[in-house]
Coordinates of C-alpha atoms and ligand atoms in Angstrom, one line a residue:
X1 CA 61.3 109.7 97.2
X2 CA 62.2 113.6 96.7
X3 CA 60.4 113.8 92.8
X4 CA 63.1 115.2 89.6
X5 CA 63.4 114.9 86.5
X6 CA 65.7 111.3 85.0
X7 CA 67.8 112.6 82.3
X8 CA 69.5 110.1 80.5
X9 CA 72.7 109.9 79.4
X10 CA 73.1 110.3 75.5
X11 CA 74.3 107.8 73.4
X12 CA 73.5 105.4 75.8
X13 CA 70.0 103.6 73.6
X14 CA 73.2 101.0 72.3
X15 CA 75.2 100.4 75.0
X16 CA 76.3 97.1 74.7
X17 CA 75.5 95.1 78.2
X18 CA 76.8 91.8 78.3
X19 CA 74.4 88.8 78.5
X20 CA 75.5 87.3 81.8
X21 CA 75.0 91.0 83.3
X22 CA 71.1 91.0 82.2
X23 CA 70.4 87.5 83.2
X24 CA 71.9 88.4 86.4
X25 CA 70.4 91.9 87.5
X26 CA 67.0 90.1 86.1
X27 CA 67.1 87.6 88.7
X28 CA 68.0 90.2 91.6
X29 CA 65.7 93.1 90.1
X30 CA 63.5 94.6 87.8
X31 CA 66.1 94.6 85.2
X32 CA 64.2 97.2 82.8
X33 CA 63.9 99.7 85.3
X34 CA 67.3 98.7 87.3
X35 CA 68.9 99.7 83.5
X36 CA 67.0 102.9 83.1
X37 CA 68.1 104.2 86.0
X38 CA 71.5 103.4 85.3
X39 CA 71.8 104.8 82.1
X40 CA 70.8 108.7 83.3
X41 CA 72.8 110.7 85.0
X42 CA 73.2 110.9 88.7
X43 CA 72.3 113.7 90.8
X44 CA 75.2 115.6 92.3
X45 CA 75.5 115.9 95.8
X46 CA 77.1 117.8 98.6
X47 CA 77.9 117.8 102.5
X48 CA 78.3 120.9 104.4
X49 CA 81.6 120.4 106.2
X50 CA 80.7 121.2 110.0
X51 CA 84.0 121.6 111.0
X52 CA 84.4 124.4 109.4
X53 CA 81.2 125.8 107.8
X54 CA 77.3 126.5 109.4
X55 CA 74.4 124.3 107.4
X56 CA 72.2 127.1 107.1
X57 CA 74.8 130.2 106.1
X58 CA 76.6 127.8 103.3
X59 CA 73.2 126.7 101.9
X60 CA 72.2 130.2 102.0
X61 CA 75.2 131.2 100.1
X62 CA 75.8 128.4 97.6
X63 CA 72.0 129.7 97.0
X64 CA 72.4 133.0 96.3
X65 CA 75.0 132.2 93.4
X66 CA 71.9 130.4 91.5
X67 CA 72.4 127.3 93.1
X68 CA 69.2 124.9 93.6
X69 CA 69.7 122.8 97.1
X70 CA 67.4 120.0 97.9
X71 CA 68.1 118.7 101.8
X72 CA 68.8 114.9 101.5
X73 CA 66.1 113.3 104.0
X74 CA 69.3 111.2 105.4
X75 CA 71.7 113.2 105.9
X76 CA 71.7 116.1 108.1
X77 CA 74.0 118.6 105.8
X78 CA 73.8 116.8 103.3
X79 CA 72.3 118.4 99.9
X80 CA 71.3 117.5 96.1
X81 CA 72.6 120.3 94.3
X82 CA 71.8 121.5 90.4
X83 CA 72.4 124.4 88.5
X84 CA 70.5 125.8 85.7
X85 CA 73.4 126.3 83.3
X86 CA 74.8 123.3 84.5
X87 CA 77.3 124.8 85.7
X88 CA 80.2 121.8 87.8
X89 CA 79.7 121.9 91.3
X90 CA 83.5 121.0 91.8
X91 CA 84.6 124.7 90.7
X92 CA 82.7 126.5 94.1
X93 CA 84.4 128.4 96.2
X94 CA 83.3 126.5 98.9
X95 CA 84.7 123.2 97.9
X96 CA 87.9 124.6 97.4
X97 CA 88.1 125.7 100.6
X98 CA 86.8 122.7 102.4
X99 CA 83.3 124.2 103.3
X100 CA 81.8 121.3 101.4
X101 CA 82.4 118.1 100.3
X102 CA 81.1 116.5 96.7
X103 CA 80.1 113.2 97.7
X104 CA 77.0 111.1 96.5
X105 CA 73.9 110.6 98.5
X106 CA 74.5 107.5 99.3
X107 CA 77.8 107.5 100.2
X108 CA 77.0 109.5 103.3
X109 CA 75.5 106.1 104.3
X110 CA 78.0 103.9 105.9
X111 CA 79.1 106.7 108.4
X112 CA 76.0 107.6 109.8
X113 CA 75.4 103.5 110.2
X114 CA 78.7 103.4 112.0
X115 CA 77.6 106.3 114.4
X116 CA 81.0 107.6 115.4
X117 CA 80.6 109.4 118.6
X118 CA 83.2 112.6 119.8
X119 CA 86.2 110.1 121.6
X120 CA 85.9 107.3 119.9
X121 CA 88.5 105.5 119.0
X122 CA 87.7 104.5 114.8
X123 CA 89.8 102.8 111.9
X124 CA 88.6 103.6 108.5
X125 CA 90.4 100.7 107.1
X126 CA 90.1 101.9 103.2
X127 CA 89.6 105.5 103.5
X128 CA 91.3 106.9 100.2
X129 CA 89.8 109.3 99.1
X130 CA 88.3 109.8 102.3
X131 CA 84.8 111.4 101.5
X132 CA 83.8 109.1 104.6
X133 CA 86.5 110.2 107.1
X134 CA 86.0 114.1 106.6
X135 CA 82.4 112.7 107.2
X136 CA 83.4 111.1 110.3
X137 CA 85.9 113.9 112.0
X138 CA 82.8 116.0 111.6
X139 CA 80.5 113.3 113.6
X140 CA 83.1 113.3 115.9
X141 CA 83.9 117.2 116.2
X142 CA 87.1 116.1 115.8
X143 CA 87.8 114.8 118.8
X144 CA 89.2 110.8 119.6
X145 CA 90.7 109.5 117.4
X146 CA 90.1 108.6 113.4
X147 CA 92.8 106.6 111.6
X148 CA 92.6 106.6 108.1
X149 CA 94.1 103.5 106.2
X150 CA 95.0 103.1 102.7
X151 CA 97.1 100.4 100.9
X152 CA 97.8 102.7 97.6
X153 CA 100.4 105.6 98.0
X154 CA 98.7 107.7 95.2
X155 CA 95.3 107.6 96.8
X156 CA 96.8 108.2 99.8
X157 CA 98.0 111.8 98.2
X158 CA 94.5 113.0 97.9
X159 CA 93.2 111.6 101.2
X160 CA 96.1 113.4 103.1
X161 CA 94.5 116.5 100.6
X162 CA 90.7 116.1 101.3
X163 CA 91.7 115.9 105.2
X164 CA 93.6 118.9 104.8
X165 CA 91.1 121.1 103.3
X166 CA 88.5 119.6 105.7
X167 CA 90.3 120.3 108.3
X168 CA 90.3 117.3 110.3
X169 CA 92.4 117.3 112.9
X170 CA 91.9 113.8 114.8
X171 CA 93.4 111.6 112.1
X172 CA 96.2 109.7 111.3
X173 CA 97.0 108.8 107.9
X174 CA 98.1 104.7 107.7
X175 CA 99.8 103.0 104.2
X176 CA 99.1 99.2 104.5
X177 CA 96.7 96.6 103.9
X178 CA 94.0 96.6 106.0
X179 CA 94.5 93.0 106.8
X180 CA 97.8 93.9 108.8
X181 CA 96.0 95.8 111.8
X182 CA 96.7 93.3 114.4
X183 CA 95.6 93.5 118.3
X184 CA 94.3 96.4 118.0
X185 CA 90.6 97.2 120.2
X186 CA 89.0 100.0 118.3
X187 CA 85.8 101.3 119.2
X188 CA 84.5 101.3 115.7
X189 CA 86.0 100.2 112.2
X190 CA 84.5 101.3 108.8
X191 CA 85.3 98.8 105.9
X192 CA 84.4 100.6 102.9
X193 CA 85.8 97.7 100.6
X194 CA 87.1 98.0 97.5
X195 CA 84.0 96.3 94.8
X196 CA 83.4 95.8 91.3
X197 CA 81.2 98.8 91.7
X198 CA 78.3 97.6 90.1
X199 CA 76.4 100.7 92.4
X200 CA 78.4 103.0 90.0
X201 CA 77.7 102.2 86.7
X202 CA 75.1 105.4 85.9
X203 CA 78.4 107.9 87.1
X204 CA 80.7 105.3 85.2
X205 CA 79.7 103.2 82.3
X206 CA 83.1 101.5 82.5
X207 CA 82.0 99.5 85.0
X208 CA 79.7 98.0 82.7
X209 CA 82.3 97.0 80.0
X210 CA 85.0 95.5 82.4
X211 CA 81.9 93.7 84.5
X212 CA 82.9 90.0 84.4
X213 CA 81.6 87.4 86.7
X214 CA 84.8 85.2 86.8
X215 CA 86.5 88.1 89.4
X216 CA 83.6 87.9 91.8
X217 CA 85.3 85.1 93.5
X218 CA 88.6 87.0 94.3
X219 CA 87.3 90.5 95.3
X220 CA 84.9 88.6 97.5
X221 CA 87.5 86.8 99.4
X222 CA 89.5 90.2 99.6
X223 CA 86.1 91.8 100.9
X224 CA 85.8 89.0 103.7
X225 CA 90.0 89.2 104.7
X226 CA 89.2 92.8 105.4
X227 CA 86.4 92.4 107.2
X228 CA 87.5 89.6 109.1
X229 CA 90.1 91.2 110.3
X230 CA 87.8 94.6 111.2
X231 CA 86.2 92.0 113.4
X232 CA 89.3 90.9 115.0
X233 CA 90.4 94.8 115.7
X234 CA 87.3 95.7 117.5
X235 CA 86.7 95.6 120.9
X236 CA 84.1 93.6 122.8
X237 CA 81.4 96.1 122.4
X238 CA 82.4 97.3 119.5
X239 CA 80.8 98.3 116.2
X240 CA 81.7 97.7 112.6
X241 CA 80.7 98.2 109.3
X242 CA 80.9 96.8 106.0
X243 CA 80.0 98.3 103.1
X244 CA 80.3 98.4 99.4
X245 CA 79.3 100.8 95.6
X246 CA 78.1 97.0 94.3
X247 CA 74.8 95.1 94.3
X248 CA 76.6 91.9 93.4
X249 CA 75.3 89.1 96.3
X250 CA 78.4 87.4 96.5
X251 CA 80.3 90.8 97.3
X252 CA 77.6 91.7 100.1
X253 CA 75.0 89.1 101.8
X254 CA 78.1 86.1 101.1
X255 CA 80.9 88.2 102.7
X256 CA 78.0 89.4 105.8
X257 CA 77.3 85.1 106.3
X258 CA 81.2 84.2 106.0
X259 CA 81.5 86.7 109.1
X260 CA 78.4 85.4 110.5
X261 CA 79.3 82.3 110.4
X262 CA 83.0 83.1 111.4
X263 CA 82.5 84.3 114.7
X264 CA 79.6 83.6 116.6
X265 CA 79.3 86.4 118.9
X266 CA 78.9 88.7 115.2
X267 CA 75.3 90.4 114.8
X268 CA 73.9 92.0 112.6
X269 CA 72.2 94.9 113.9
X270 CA 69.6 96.8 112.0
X271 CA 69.5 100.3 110.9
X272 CA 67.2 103.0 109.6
X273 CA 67.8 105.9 107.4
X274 CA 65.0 108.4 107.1
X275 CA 63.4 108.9 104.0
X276 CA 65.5 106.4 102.2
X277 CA 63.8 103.3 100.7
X278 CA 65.7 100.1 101.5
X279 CA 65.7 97.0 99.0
X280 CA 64.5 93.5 100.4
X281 CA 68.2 91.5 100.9
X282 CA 69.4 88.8 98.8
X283 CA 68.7 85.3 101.0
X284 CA 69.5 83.3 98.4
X285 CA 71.3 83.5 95.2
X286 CA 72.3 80.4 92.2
X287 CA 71.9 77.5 94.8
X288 CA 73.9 79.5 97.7
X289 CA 72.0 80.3 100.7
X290 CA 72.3 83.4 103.1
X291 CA 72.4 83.8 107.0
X292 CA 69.2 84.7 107.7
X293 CA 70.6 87.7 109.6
X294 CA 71.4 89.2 106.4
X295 CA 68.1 90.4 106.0
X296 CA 68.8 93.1 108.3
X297 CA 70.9 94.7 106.0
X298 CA 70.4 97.5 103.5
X299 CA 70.4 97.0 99.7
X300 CA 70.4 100.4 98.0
X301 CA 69.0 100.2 93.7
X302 CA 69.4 103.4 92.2
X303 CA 66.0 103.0 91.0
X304 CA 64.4 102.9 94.5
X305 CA 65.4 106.5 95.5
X306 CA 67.1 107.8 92.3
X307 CA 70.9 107.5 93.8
X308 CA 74.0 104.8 93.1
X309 CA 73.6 101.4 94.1
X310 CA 75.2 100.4 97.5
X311 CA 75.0 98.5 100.3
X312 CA 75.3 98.7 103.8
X313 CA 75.6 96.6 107.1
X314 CA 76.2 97.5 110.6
X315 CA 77.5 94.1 113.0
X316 CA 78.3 94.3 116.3
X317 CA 81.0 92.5 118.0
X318 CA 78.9 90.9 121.6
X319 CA 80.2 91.7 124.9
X320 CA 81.5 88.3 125.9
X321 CA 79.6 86.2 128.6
Ligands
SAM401 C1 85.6 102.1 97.8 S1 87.2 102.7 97.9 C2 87.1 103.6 99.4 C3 86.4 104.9 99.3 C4 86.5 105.8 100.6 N1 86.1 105.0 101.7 C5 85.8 107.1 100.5 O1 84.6 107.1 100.9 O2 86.3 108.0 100.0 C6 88.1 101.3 98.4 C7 89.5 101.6 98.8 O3 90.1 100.4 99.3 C8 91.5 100.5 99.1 N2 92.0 99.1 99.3 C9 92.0 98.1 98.4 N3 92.5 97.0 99.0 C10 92.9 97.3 100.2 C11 93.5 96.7 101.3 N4 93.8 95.4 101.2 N5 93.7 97.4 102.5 C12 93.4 98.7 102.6 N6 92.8 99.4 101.5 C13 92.6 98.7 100.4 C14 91.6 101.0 97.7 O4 92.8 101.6 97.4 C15 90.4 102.1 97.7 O5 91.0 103.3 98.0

């Protein structure tokens, strides 16, 4: 793990954390240093926009403005950035015009599981506000084709934004639910789904207040219509992934079985990300049991490499017999 300092967030020694939430996260983790970590602030990072900027040149310049880069060991491009004064990487010249692209660490993750190649033919099927689809246009050089799906019309607004200023050029924009796609054969299909966010908490101690368990039930179900239908939208062949800004079992590992267990020529294939410490999978969680193909999936704690929380898993669709 790259060594900083852990600052933590003032006024945080209170916080109020609901009961259910610690007896939770103290079954799945190390709940003391789970919480420390969530209660400092997150590093920012950055991803040099190859479509339209050089690695080297923009970390040279962002540099010479008293800028402190750090490569992250993932992510080719990809950069923890600080500044002495702490001055707000959002007001660079170089974000405004598209060079690059604020997004955390380990959001740079389900892209570079998903591997799209230049002429694919991908559906990012909640793409809003499309920190992974500028990601992919530039794995793709913007060539093929990237559609970029959304179901809310104001988070459409700043994806159709962030695509402009990235300038990719091999997208199309879609307004729906992503469980509307129908007979389509994509070569690849992102399902960043929407989550409780549980990953988030250390940039958003909101989460923690509006945590409840009783709403796992219904985002997980909405988590496994999406992804179901990803499945049903790729081509034999094809590759998918599923990911989600939550540690909550029922939101990952259960929606991974339910497709598992869906369709049997699903599999989980697994993926390496260098430098990046992966957390063992949940196989088993309050008298539910996983597929034990789950375990090929990555479980990101924030305290394992000093990042959000997230999780990750790649499944192949099999080439019919
Ligand atoms: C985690 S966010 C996606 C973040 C985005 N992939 C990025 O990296 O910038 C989840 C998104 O799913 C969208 N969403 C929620 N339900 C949806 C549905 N049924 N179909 C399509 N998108 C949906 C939300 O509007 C939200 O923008």
């Amino acid at each position: 793990m790259v060594e900083h300092k852990l600052t933590a967030i003032p006024n945080t020694e209170n916080v109020e954390i609901k009961q259910g939430f610690i007896d939770r996260y103290s079954k799945l983790t190390d709940w003391e240093e789970f919480k420390k970590y969530c209660l400092c602030f997150l590093r920012r990072s950055i991803r040099v926009n190859t479509l339209k900027a050089d690695i080297e040149e923009t970390r040279k310049s962002i540099e010479s403005k008293g800028w402190k880069l750090e490569p992250i060991p993932w992510c080719k491009g990809g950069f923890f950035i600080s500044h002495p004064d702490r001055k707000d990487v959002g007001n660079l010249w170089e974000h405004h015009i598209g060079k690059i692209y604020v997004q955390e660490s380990v959001s740079m993750l389900p892209p570079l599981a998903l591997d799209p190649k230049p002429g694919d033919i991908v559906l990012d099927m909640c793409a809003a506000p499309g920190s992974k689809t500028t990601q992919m246009a530039a794995m793709m050089k913007n060539q093929g084709l990237l559609i970029a799906n959304d179901y809310k019309g104001m988070r459409i607004q700043s994806l159709g934004i962030n695509l402009q200023r990235s300038a990719a050029s091999n997208t199309i924009v879609t307004l729906m639910s992503g469980t509307r796609y129908k007979d389509f054969q994509f070569d690849k299909i992102l399902v960043d789904a929407p989550c409780s966010g549980t990953g988030t908490i250390r940039k958003s101690l909101k989460t923690l207040r509006i945590w409840n368990p009783s709403m796992l039930r219904k985002i997980s179900n909405e988590q496994f219509r999406l992804a179901e239908n990803a499945f049903l939208n790729l081509k034999p062949g094809g590759v998918m992934v599923y990911s989600t800004c939550s540690l909550e079992p029922e939101e990952n590992e259960a929606v991974v079985t339910r497709i598992l267990n869906r369709f049997d020529n699903a599999k989980v294939e697994k993926v390496n990300f260098p430098g990046l410490k992966i957390g063992t999978s949940v196989m088993e969680f309050e008298g539910v049991k996983y597929h034990e193909e789950v375990k090929d999936s990555v479980r990101i704690w924030p305290q394992d490499n000093d990042t959000e929380g997230f999780f990750v898993c790649r499944i192949k669709k099999l080439l019919d017999e």
